[in-house]
Each structure stands twice: as structure tokens, then as C-alpha cells.
PDB file of N, CA and C in Angstrom:
ATOM      1  N   ARG M  40      15.682 106.900  45.917  1.00 58.00           N
ATOM      2  CA  ARG M  40      15.502 107.023  47.383  1.00 58.00           C
ATOM      3  C   ARG M  40      15.223 108.308  47.737  1.00 58.00           C
ATOM      4  N   THR M  41      15.372 109.247  46.914  1.00 71.00           N
ATOM      5  CA  THR M  41      15.308 110.485  47.138  1.00 71.00           C
ATOM      6  C   THR M  41      13.995 111.223  46.893  1.00 71.00           C
ATOM      7  N   ILE M  42      13.881 112.420  47.325  1.00 80.00           N
ATOM      8  CA  ILE M  42      12.818 113.116  47.005  1.00 80.00           C
ATOM      9  C   ILE M  42      12.365 113.133  45.381  1.00 80.00           C
ATOM     10  N   ILE M  43      13.477 113.325  44.595  1.00 89.00           N
ATOM     11  CA  ILE M  43      13.355 113.478  43.220  1.00 89.00           C
ATOM     12  C   ILE M  43      12.784 112.136  42.713  1.00 89.00           C
ATOM     13  N   ALA M  44      12.788 111.065  43.281  1.00 89.00           N
ATOM     14  CA  ALA M  44      12.165 109.683  42.616  1.00 89.00           C
ATOM     15  C   ALA M  44      10.767 109.996  42.741  1.00 89.00           C
ATOM     16  N   ALA M  45      10.070 110.792  43.656  1.00 91.00           N
ATOM     17  CA  ALA M  45       8.598 110.910  43.459  1.00 91.00           C
ATOM     18  C   ALA M  45       8.091 111.542  42.299  1.00 91.00           C
ATOM     19  N   ALA M  46       9.051 112.478  41.695  1.00 92.00           N
ATOM     20  CA  ALA M  46       8.674 113.376  40.447  1.00 92.00           C
ATOM     21  C   ALA M  46       8.884 112.407  39.239  1.00 92.00           C
ATOM     22  N   ALA M  47      10.074 111.775  39.528  1.00 93.00           N
ATOM     23  CA  ALA M  47      10.690 110.796  38.468  1.00 93.00           C
ATOM     24  C   ALA M  47       9.403 109.677  38.031  1.00 93.00           C
ATOM     25  N   PHE M  48       8.745 109.038  39.229  1.00 94.00           N
ATOM     26  CA  PHE M  48       7.832 108.114  39.210  1.00 94.00           C
ATOM     27  C   PHE M  48       6.588 108.472  38.483  1.00 94.00           C
ATOM     28  N   ARG M  49       6.240 109.818  38.878  1.00 94.00           N
ATOM     29  CA  ARG M  49       4.845 110.474  38.309  1.00 94.00           C
ATOM     30  C   ARG M  49       5.120 110.473  36.801  1.00 94.00           C
ATOM     31  N   VAL M  50       6.183 111.232  36.374  1.00 94.00           N
ATOM     32  CA  VAL M  50       6.556 111.513  35.043  1.00 94.00           C
ATOM     33  C   VAL M  50       6.625 110.108  34.175  1.00 94.00           C
ATOM     34  N   LEU M  51       7.382 109.205  34.739  1.00 94.00           N
ATOM     35  CA  LEU M  51       7.188 107.764  33.819  1.00 94.00           C
ATOM     36  C   LEU M  51       5.943 107.225  33.889  1.00 94.00           C
ATOM     37  N   ASP M  52       4.966 107.409  34.854  1.00 94.00           N
ATOM     38  CA  ASP M  52       3.743 106.969  34.845  1.00 94.00           C
ATOM     39  C   ASP M  52       3.060 107.740  33.692  1.00 94.00           C
ATOM     40  N   ASP M  53       3.292 108.987  33.578  1.00 94.00           N
ATOM     41  CA  ASP M  53       2.580 109.839  32.646  1.00 94.00           C
ATOM     42  C   ASP M  53       3.149 109.326  31.251  1.00 94.00           C
ATOM     43  N   LEU M  54       4.327 109.149  31.190  1.00 94.00           N
ATOM     44  CA  LEU M  54       4.744 108.894  29.734  1.00 94.00           C
ATOM     45  C   LEU M  54       4.256 107.454  29.333  1.00 94.00           C
ATOM     46  N   ALA M  55       4.199 106.508  30.200  1.00 92.00           N
ATOM     47  CA  ALA M  55       3.909 105.115  29.898  1.00 92.00           C
ATOM     48  C   ALA M  55       2.622 105.047  29.333  1.00 92.00           C
ATOM     49  N   ALA M  56       1.685 106.205  29.480  1.00 90.00           N
ATOM     50  CA  ALA M  56       0.386 106.209  28.820  1.00 90.00           C
ATOM     51  C   ALA M  56       0.500 106.206  27.376  1.00 90.00           C
ATOM     52  N   PHE M  57       1.514 106.973  26.835  1.00 93.00           N
ATOM     53  CA  PHE M  57       1.736 107.052  25.312  1.00 93.00           C
ATOM     54  C   PHE M  57       3.015 106.640  24.792  1.00 93.00           C
ATOM     55  N   ASP M  58       3.908 106.390  25.538  1.00 93.00           N
ATOM     56  CA  ASP M  58       5.201 105.983  25.027  1.00 93.00           C
ATOM     57  C   ASP M  58       5.560 104.573  25.120  1.00 93.00           C
ATOM     58  N   PRO M  59       5.546 103.881  23.980  1.00 90.00           N
ATOM     59  CA  PRO M  59       5.623 102.234  24.247  1.00 90.00           C
ATOM     60  C   PRO M  59       7.136 101.830  24.381  1.00 90.00           C
ATOM     61  N   HIS M  60       7.980 102.741  24.773  1.00 92.00           N
ATOM     62  CA  HIS M  60       9.468 102.562  24.965  1.00 92.00           C
ATOM     63  C   HIS M  60       9.452 102.558  26.668  1.00 92.00           C
ATOM     64  N   ILE M  61       8.459 102.782  27.270  1.00 91.00           N
ATOM     65  CA  ILE M  61       8.330 102.713  28.730  1.00 91.00           C
ATOM     66  C   ILE M  61       8.159 101.431  29.031  1.00 91.00           C
ATOM     67  N   ASP M  62       9.071 100.621  29.828  1.00 94.00           N
ATOM     68  CA  ASP M  62       8.730  99.426  30.201  1.00 94.00           C
ATOM     69  C   ASP M  62       7.791  99.242  31.406  1.00 94.00           C
ATOM     70  N   ALA M  63       6.507  99.093  31.316  1.00 93.00           N
ATOM     71  CA  ALA M  63       5.466  99.170  32.206  1.00 93.00           C
ATOM     72  C   ALA M  63       5.696  98.223  33.498  1.00 93.00           C
ATOM     73  N   ARG M  64       6.178  97.006  33.030  1.00 94.00           N
ATOM     74  CA  ARG M  64       6.283  95.965  34.025  1.00 94.00           C
ATOM     75  C   ARG M  64       7.579  96.193  35.070  1.00 94.00           C
ATOM     76  N   ARG M  65       8.646  97.053  34.435  1.00 95.00           N
ATOM     77  CA  ARG M  65       9.888  97.321  35.199  1.00 95.00           C
ATOM     78  C   ARG M  65       9.407  98.615  36.032  1.00 95.00           C
ATOM     79  N   LEU M  66       8.639  99.350  35.553  1.00 95.00           N
ATOM     80  CA  LEU M  66       8.218 100.698  36.430  1.00 95.00           C
ATOM     81  C   LEU M  66       7.400 100.074  37.536  1.00 95.00           C
ATOM     82  N   ASP M  67       6.452  99.281  37.311  1.00 96.00           N
ATOM     83  CA  ASP M  67       5.623  98.605  38.468  1.00 96.00           C
ATOM     84  C   ASP M  67       6.537  97.926  39.476  1.00 96.00           C
ATOM     85  N   SER M  68       7.546  97.342  39.087  1.00 97.00           N
ATOM     86  CA  SER M  68       8.453  96.639  39.847  1.00 97.00           C
ATOM     87  C   SER M  68       9.299  97.588  40.647  1.00 97.00           C
ATOM     88  N   ARG M  69       9.585  98.547  40.162  1.00 96.00           N
ATOM     89  CA  ARG M  69      10.416  99.612  40.899  1.00 96.00           C
ATOM     90  C   ARG M  69       9.544 100.431  41.945  1.00 96.00           C
ATOM     91  N   LEU M  70       8.263 100.518  41.460  1.00 97.00           N
ATOM     92  CA  LEU M  70       7.269 101.115  42.420  1.00 97.00           C
ATOM     93  C   LEU M  70       6.970 100.395  43.659  1.00 97.00           C
ATOM     94  N   VAL M  71       6.908  99.090  43.449  1.00 97.00           N
ATOM     95  CA  VAL M  71       6.574  98.187  44.612  1.00 97.00           C
ATOM     96  C   VAL M  71       8.042  98.116  45.445  1.00 97.00           C
ATOM     97  N   ALA M  72       9.254  98.040  44.601  1.00 96.00           N
ATOM     98  CA  ALA M  72      10.477  98.144  45.755  1.00 96.00           C
ATOM     99  C   ALA M  72      10.566  99.449  46.382  1.00 96.00           C
ATOM    100  N   CYS M  73      10.367 100.526  45.800  1.00 96.00           N
ATOM    101  CA  CYS M  73      10.509 101.839  46.598  1.00 96.00           C
ATOM    102  C   CYS M  73       9.512 101.843  47.631  1.00 96.00           C
ATOM    103  N   ALA M  74       8.167 101.430  47.355  1.00 96.00           N
ATOM    104  CA  ALA M  74       7.099 101.460  48.411  1.00 96.00           C
ATOM    105  C   ALA M  74       7.721 100.686  49.507  1.00 96.00           C
ATOM    106  N   ALA M  75       8.176  99.683  49.460  1.00 96.00           N
ATOM    107  CA  ALA M  75       8.598  98.506  50.364  1.00 96.00           C
ATOM    108  C   ALA M  75       9.996  99.079  51.281  1.00 96.00           C
ATOM    109  N   ASP M  76      10.747 100.031  50.575  1.00 95.00           N
ATOM    110  CA  ASP M  76      12.033 100.361  51.008  1.00 95.00           C
ATOM    111  C   ASP M  76      11.967 101.686  52.113  1.00 95.00           C
ATOM    112  N   ALA M  77      11.938 101.194  53.423  1.00 93.00           N
ATOM    113  CA  ALA M  77      11.842 102.027  54.664  1.00 93.00           C
ATOM    114  C   ALA M  77      13.087 103.069  54.621  1.00 93.00           C
ATOM    115  N   SER M  78      14.023 102.958  53.900  1.00 93.00           N
ATOM    116  CA  SER M  78      15.244 103.707  53.808  1.00 93.00           C
ATOM    117  C   SER M  78      14.934 105.118  52.680  1.00 93.00           C
ATOM    118  N   ALA M  79      14.072 104.621  51.846  1.00 93.00           N
ATOM    119  CA  ALA M  79      13.701 105.693  50.826  1.00 93.00           C
ATOM    120  C   ALA M  79      12.958 106.974  51.483  1.00 93.00           C
ATOM    121  N   SER M  80      13.031 108.112  50.924  1.00 92.00           N
ATOM    122  CA  SER M  80      12.314 109.288  51.357  1.00 92.00           C
ATOM    123  C   SER M  80      10.869 109.084  51.426  1.00 92.00           C
ATOM    124  N   SER M  81      10.229 109.758  52.403  1.00 92.00           N
ATOM    125  CA  SER M  81       8.946 109.501  52.617  1.00 92.00           C
ATOM    126  C   SER M  81       8.026 109.824  51.305  1.00 92.00           C
ATOM    127  N   ALA M  82       8.730 111.073  50.666  1.00 94.00           N
ATOM    128  CA  ALA M  82       7.877 111.509  49.469  1.00 94.00           C
ATOM    129  C   ALA M  82       7.933 110.412  48.247  1.00 94.00           C
ATOM    130  N   ALA M  83       9.082 109.773  48.185  1.00 95.00           N
ATOM    131  CA  ALA M  83       9.183 108.579  47.287  1.00 95.00           C
ATOM    132  C   ALA M  83       8.403 107.681  47.409  1.00 95.00           C
ATOM    133  N   ARG M  84       8.370 107.147  48.745  1.00 96.00           N
ATOM    134  CA  ARG M  84       7.469 106.196  49.080  1.00 96.00           C
ATOM    135  C   ARG M  84       6.083 106.192  48.630  1.00 96.00           C
ATOM    136  N   VAL M  85       5.514 107.635  49.238  1.00 96.00           N
ATOM    137  CA  VAL M  85       4.238 108.042  49.040  1.00 96.00           C
ATOM    138  C   VAL M  85       3.827 107.865  47.650  1.00 96.00           C
ATOM    139  N   MET M  86       4.720 108.419  46.766  1.00 96.00           N
ATOM    140  CA  MET M  86       4.167 108.582  45.417  1.00 96.00           C
ATOM    141  C   MET M  86       4.232 107.126  44.789  1.00 96.00           C
ATOM    142  N   ALA M  87       5.130 106.142  45.235  1.00 97.00           N
ATOM    143  CA  ALA M  87       5.209 104.695  44.679  1.00 97.00           C
ATOM    144  C   ALA M  87       3.958 104.141  45.182  1.00 97.00           C
ATOM    145  N   VAL M  88       3.628 104.212  46.331  1.00 97.00           N
ATOM    146  CA  VAL M  88       2.413 103.646  47.096  1.00 97.00           C
ATOM    147  C   VAL M  88       1.112 103.960  46.282  1.00 97.00           C
ATOM    148  N   GLN M  89       1.028 105.338  46.091  1.00 96.00           N
ATOM    149  CA  GLN M  89      -0.097 105.930  45.330  1.00 96.00           C
ATOM    150  C   GLN M  89      -0.259 105.356  43.870  1.00 96.00           C
ATOM    151  N   LEU M  90       0.910 105.328  43.124  1.00 97.00           N
ATOM    152  CA  LEU M  90       0.974 104.794  41.604  1.00 97.00           C
ATOM    153  C   LEU M  90       0.701 103.312  41.602  1.00 97.00           C
ATOM    154  N   CYS M  91       1.051 102.775  42.790  1.00 97.00           N
ATOM    155  CA  CYS M  91       0.608 101.260  42.856  1.00 97.00           C
ATOM    156  C   CYS M  91      -0.962 100.967  42.852  1.00 97.00           C
ATOM    157  N   GLY M  92      -1.454 101.933  43.376  1.00 96.00           N
ATOM    158  CA  GLY M  92      -2.924 101.840  43.429  1.00 96.00           C
ATOM    159  C   GLY M  92      -3.623 102.288  42.115  1.00 96.00           C
ATOM    160  N   GLU M  93      -2.964 103.524  41.641  1.00 95.00           N
ATOM    161  CA  GLU M  93      -3.563 103.994  40.290  1.00 95.00           C
ATOM    162  C   GLU M  93      -3.213 103.108  39.263  1.00 95.00           C
ATOM    163  N   ARG M  94      -2.094 102.260  39.077  1.00 95.00           N
ATOM    164  CA  ARG M  94      -1.793 101.480  37.996  1.00 95.00           C
ATOM    165  C   ARG M  94      -2.236 100.133  38.335  1.00 95.00           C
ATOM    166  N   LYS M  95      -3.049 100.066  39.471  1.00 95.00           N
ATOM    167  CA  LYS M  95      -3.653  98.633  39.665  1.00 95.00           C
ATOM    168  C   LYS M  95      -2.442  97.508  39.726  1.00 95.00           C
ATOM    169  N   VAL M  96      -1.393  97.785  40.231  1.00 96.00           N
ATOM    170  CA  VAL M  96      -0.434  96.917  40.514  1.00 96.00           C
ATOM    171  C   VAL M  96      -0.631  95.677  41.419  1.00 96.00           C
ATOM    172  N   ALA M  97      -0.905  94.619  41.041  1.00 94.00           N
ATOM    173  CA  ALA M  97      -1.547  93.663  41.633  1.00 94.00           C
ATOM    174  C   ALA M  97      -0.489  92.961  42.732  1.00 94.00           C
ATOM    175  N   SER M  98       0.836  93.239  42.200  1.00 95.00           N
ATOM    176  CA  SER M  98       1.850  92.331  42.957  1.00 95.00           C
ATOM    177  C   SER M  98       2.282  93.355  44.106  1.00 95.00           C
ATOM    178  N   SER M  99       1.455  94.451  44.418  1.00 96.00           N
ATOM    179  CA  SER M  99       1.629  95.218  45.574  1.00 96.00           C
ATOM    180  C   SER M  99       0.548  95.189  46.682  1.00 96.00           C
ATOM    181  N   LEU M 100      -0.456  94.324  46.436  1.00 95.00           N
ATOM    182  CA  LEU M 100      -1.352  93.979  47.268  1.00 95.00           C
ATOM    183  C   LEU M 100      -1.016  93.323  48.666  1.00 95.00           C
ATOM    184  N   ILE M 101      -0.123  92.695  48.790  1.00 96.00           N
ATOM    185  CA  ILE M 101       0.365  92.115  49.879  1.00 96.00           C
ATOM    186  C   ILE M 101       0.993  93.371  50.725  1.00 96.00           C
ATOM    187  N   LEU M 102       1.916  93.772  50.098  1.00 97.00           N
ATOM    188  CA  LEU M 102       2.812  94.960  50.719  1.00 97.00           C
ATOM    189  C   LEU M 102       1.825  96.253  51.145  1.00 97.00           C
ATOM    190  N   LEU M 103       0.767  96.683  50.426  1.00 97.00           N
ATOM    191  CA  LEU M 103      -0.105  97.554  50.675  1.00 97.00           C
ATOM    192  C   LEU M 103      -0.693  97.269  52.122  1.00 97.00           C
ATOM    193  N   LYS M 104      -1.193  95.878  52.112  1.00 96.00           N
ATOM    194  CA  LYS M 104      -2.102  95.621  53.356  1.00 96.00           C
ATOM    195  C   LYS M 104      -1.123  95.601  54.523  1.00 96.00           C
ATOM    196  N   ARG M 105       0.152  95.132  54.325  1.00 97.00           N
ATOM    197  CA  ARG M 105       1.208  95.331  55.415  1.00 97.00           C
ATOM    198  C   ARG M 105       1.620  96.736  55.767  1.00 97.00           C
ATOM    199  N   LEU M 106       1.610  97.555  54.972  1.00 97.00           N
ATOM    200  CA  LEU M 106       1.866  98.872  55.276  1.00 97.00           C
ATOM    201  C   LEU M 106       0.647  99.711  56.107  1.00 97.00           C
ATOM    202  N   VAL M 107      -0.536  99.290  55.673  1.00 96.00           N
ATOM    203  CA  VAL M 107      -1.723  99.715  56.583  1.00 96.00           C
ATOM    204  C   VAL M 107      -1.578  99.336  57.919  1.00 96.00           C
ATOM    205  N   ASP M 108      -1.098  98.060  58.053  1.00 96.00           N
ATOM    206  CA  ASP M 108      -1.506  97.395  59.456  1.00 96.00           C
ATOM    207  C   ASP M 108      -0.240  97.658  60.206  1.00 96.00           C
ATOM    208  N   ASP M 109       0.904  98.215  59.769  1.00 96.00           N
ATOM    209  CA  ASP M 109       2.136  98.437  60.382  1.00 96.00           C
ATOM    210  C   ASP M 109       2.081  99.803  61.321  1.00 96.00           C
ATOM    211  N   PRO M 110       1.850  99.458  62.553  1.00 95.00           N
ATOM    212  CA  PRO M 110       1.769 100.909  63.414  1.00 95.00           C
ATOM    213  C   PRO M 110       3.145 101.603  63.512  1.00 95.00           C
ATOM    214  N   LYS M 111       4.098 100.878  62.881  1.00 94.00           N
ATOM    215  CA  LYS M 111       5.473 101.585  63.017  1.00 94.00           C
ATOM    216  C   LYS M 111       5.806 102.507  61.677  1.00 94.00           C
ATOM    217  N   GLU M 112       4.905 102.299  60.587  1.00 95.00           N
ATOM    218  CA  GLU M 112       5.047 103.044  59.430  1.00 95.00           C
ATOM    219  C   GLU M 112       4.367 104.469  59.781  1.00 95.00           C
ATOM    220  N   SER M 113       4.898 105.432  58.935  1.00 94.00           N
ATOM    221  CA  SER M 113       4.481 106.603  59.218  1.00 94.00           C
ATOM    222  C   SER M 113       3.019 106.843  58.889  1.00 94.00           C
ATOM    223  N   THR M 114       2.481 107.897  59.416  1.00 95.00           N
ATOM    224  CA  THR M 114       1.015 107.984  59.159  1.00 95.00           C
ATOM    225  C   THR M 114       0.713 108.200  57.589  1.00 95.00           C
ATOM    226  N   VAL M 115       1.491 109.079  57.069  1.00 96.00           N
ATOM    227  CA  VAL M 115       1.243 109.531  55.501  1.00 96.00           C
ATOM    228  C   VAL M 115       1.552 108.286  54.669  1.00 96.00           C
ATOM    229  N   VAL M 116       2.515 107.500  54.916  1.00 96.00           N
ATOM    230  CA  VAL M 116       2.472 106.181  54.313  1.00 96.00           C
ATOM    231  C   VAL M 116       1.284 105.272  54.547  1.00 96.00           C
ATOM    232  N   ARG M 117       0.819 104.992  55.802  1.00 97.00           N
ATOM    233  CA  ARG M 117      -0.153 104.202  56.044  1.00 97.00           C
ATOM    234  C   ARG M 117      -1.483 104.729  55.329  1.00 97.00           C
ATOM    235  N   LYS M 118      -1.797 105.951  55.399  1.00 97.00           N
ATOM    236  CA  LYS M 118      -3.016 106.507  54.659  1.00 97.00           C
ATOM    237  C   LYS M 118      -2.608 106.395  53.224  1.00 97.00           C
ATOM    238  N   SER M 119      -1.629 106.624  52.610  1.00 96.00           N
ATOM    239  CA  SER M 119      -1.350 106.391  51.252  1.00 96.00           C
ATOM    240  C   SER M 119      -1.697 104.859  50.941  1.00 96.00           C
ATOM    241  N   ALA M 120      -1.358 104.122  51.657  1.00 97.00           N
ATOM    242  CA  ALA M 120      -1.277 102.866  51.400  1.00 97.00           C
ATOM    243  C   ALA M 120      -2.798 102.233  51.368  1.00 97.00           C
ATOM    244  N   PHE M 121      -3.612 102.800  52.430  1.00 96.00           N
ATOM    245  CA  PHE M 121      -4.994 102.539  52.613  1.00 96.00           C
ATOM    246  C   PHE M 121      -5.855 102.981  51.284  1.00 96.00           C
ATOM    247  N   ARG M 122      -5.416 104.063  50.753  1.00 96.00           N
ATOM    248  CA  ARG M 122      -6.118 104.776  49.553  1.00 96.00           C
ATOM    249  C   ARG M 122      -5.652 103.912  48.317  1.00 96.00           C
ATOM    250  N   ALA M 123      -4.399 103.486  48.355  1.00 96.00           N
ATOM    251  CA  ALA M 123      -3.929 102.588  47.281  1.00 96.00           C
ATOM    252  C   ALA M 123      -4.858 101.444  47.305  1.00 96.00           C
ATOM    253  N   LEU M 124      -4.955 100.805  48.460  1.00 94.00           N
ATOM    254  CA  LEU M 124      -5.618  99.552  48.435  1.00 94.00           C
ATOM    255  C   LEU M 124      -7.074  99.722  48.023  1.00 94.00           C
ATOM    256  N   TRP M 125      -7.737 100.732  48.380  1.00 93.00           N
ATOM    257  CA  TRP M 125      -9.123 101.064  47.897  1.00 93.00           C
ATOM    258  C   TRP M 125      -9.089 101.138  46.462  1.00 93.00           C
ATOM    259  N   ALA M 126      -8.079 101.767  45.957  1.00 93.00           N
ATOM    260  CA  ALA M 126      -8.068 102.119  44.234  1.00 93.00           C
ATOM    261  C   ALA M 126      -7.792 100.696  43.660  1.00 93.00           C
ATOM    262  N   LEU M 127      -7.100  99.903  44.296  1.00 87.00           N
ATOM    263  CA  LEU M 127      -6.557  98.590  43.832  1.00 87.00           C
ATOM    264  C   LEU M 127      -7.570  97.405  43.913  1.00 87.00           C
ATOM    265  N   ASP M 128      -8.116  97.491  45.199  1.00 76.00           N
ATOM    266  CA  ASP M 128      -9.053  96.321  45.560  1.00 76.00           C
ATOM    267  C   ASP M 128     -10.468  96.779  45.867  1.00 76.00           C
ATOM    268  N   GLY M 129     -10.572  97.981  45.778  1.00 73.00           N
ATOM    269  CA  GLY M 129     -12.178  98.389  46.157  1.00 73.00           C
ATOM    270  C   GLY M 129     -12.304  98.341  47.495  1.00 73.00           C
ATOM    271  N   LEU M 130     -11.404  98.203  48.443  1.00 57.00           N
ATOM    272  CA  LEU M 130     -11.499  98.013  49.872  1.00 57.00           C
ATOM    273  C   LEU M 130     -12.407  99.300  50.589  1.00 57.00           C
TER     274      LEU M 130
END
């Protein structure tokens, strides 16, 4: 929920590329949960949203669409969600 989560998510994503001990499905689940958590720091949410797109996390598709369309969301989260959707779904 803190800004440290943003760095941790990035490191875990990088490690998952070559370390078989990283549970990729659990990481994806955590990314989606953080992206959906309005009480998390903006930095953590933005990183989670971006990684959902980069990692092609299919389970994030509905959430990302909701974030893009929600006028109550911060601009940076909405823009990140739009970019993640483009990466994920080619929108």
C-alpha cells in the first residue's frame, strides 16, 4: 500500500523473468489487487497497473477498463490504465 510497493513490484517482475521460485500467478494476483485498491499509494497503483499491461495479466482487463472510465480516479491512474489496456489488448 505504500510507495515501497512500487519498487517491490518492479523488482519481483524483473526477478520472475529468470527465477523459477517467483510465483508468477501470485504476483499477477497481487498486482490486480493493488491496482484495484483505492487506499494504496498512487505510485504503487500506477506501477501495478503498468505491470498488469506489461505482463499481459488477462484477469486485469475488466478492472483496467473500469479505471479508464472512472472520472473519480486520478488522472495518472487513468492514463496508466489506458496504456496498460493498449499493451494488454491492443486498444
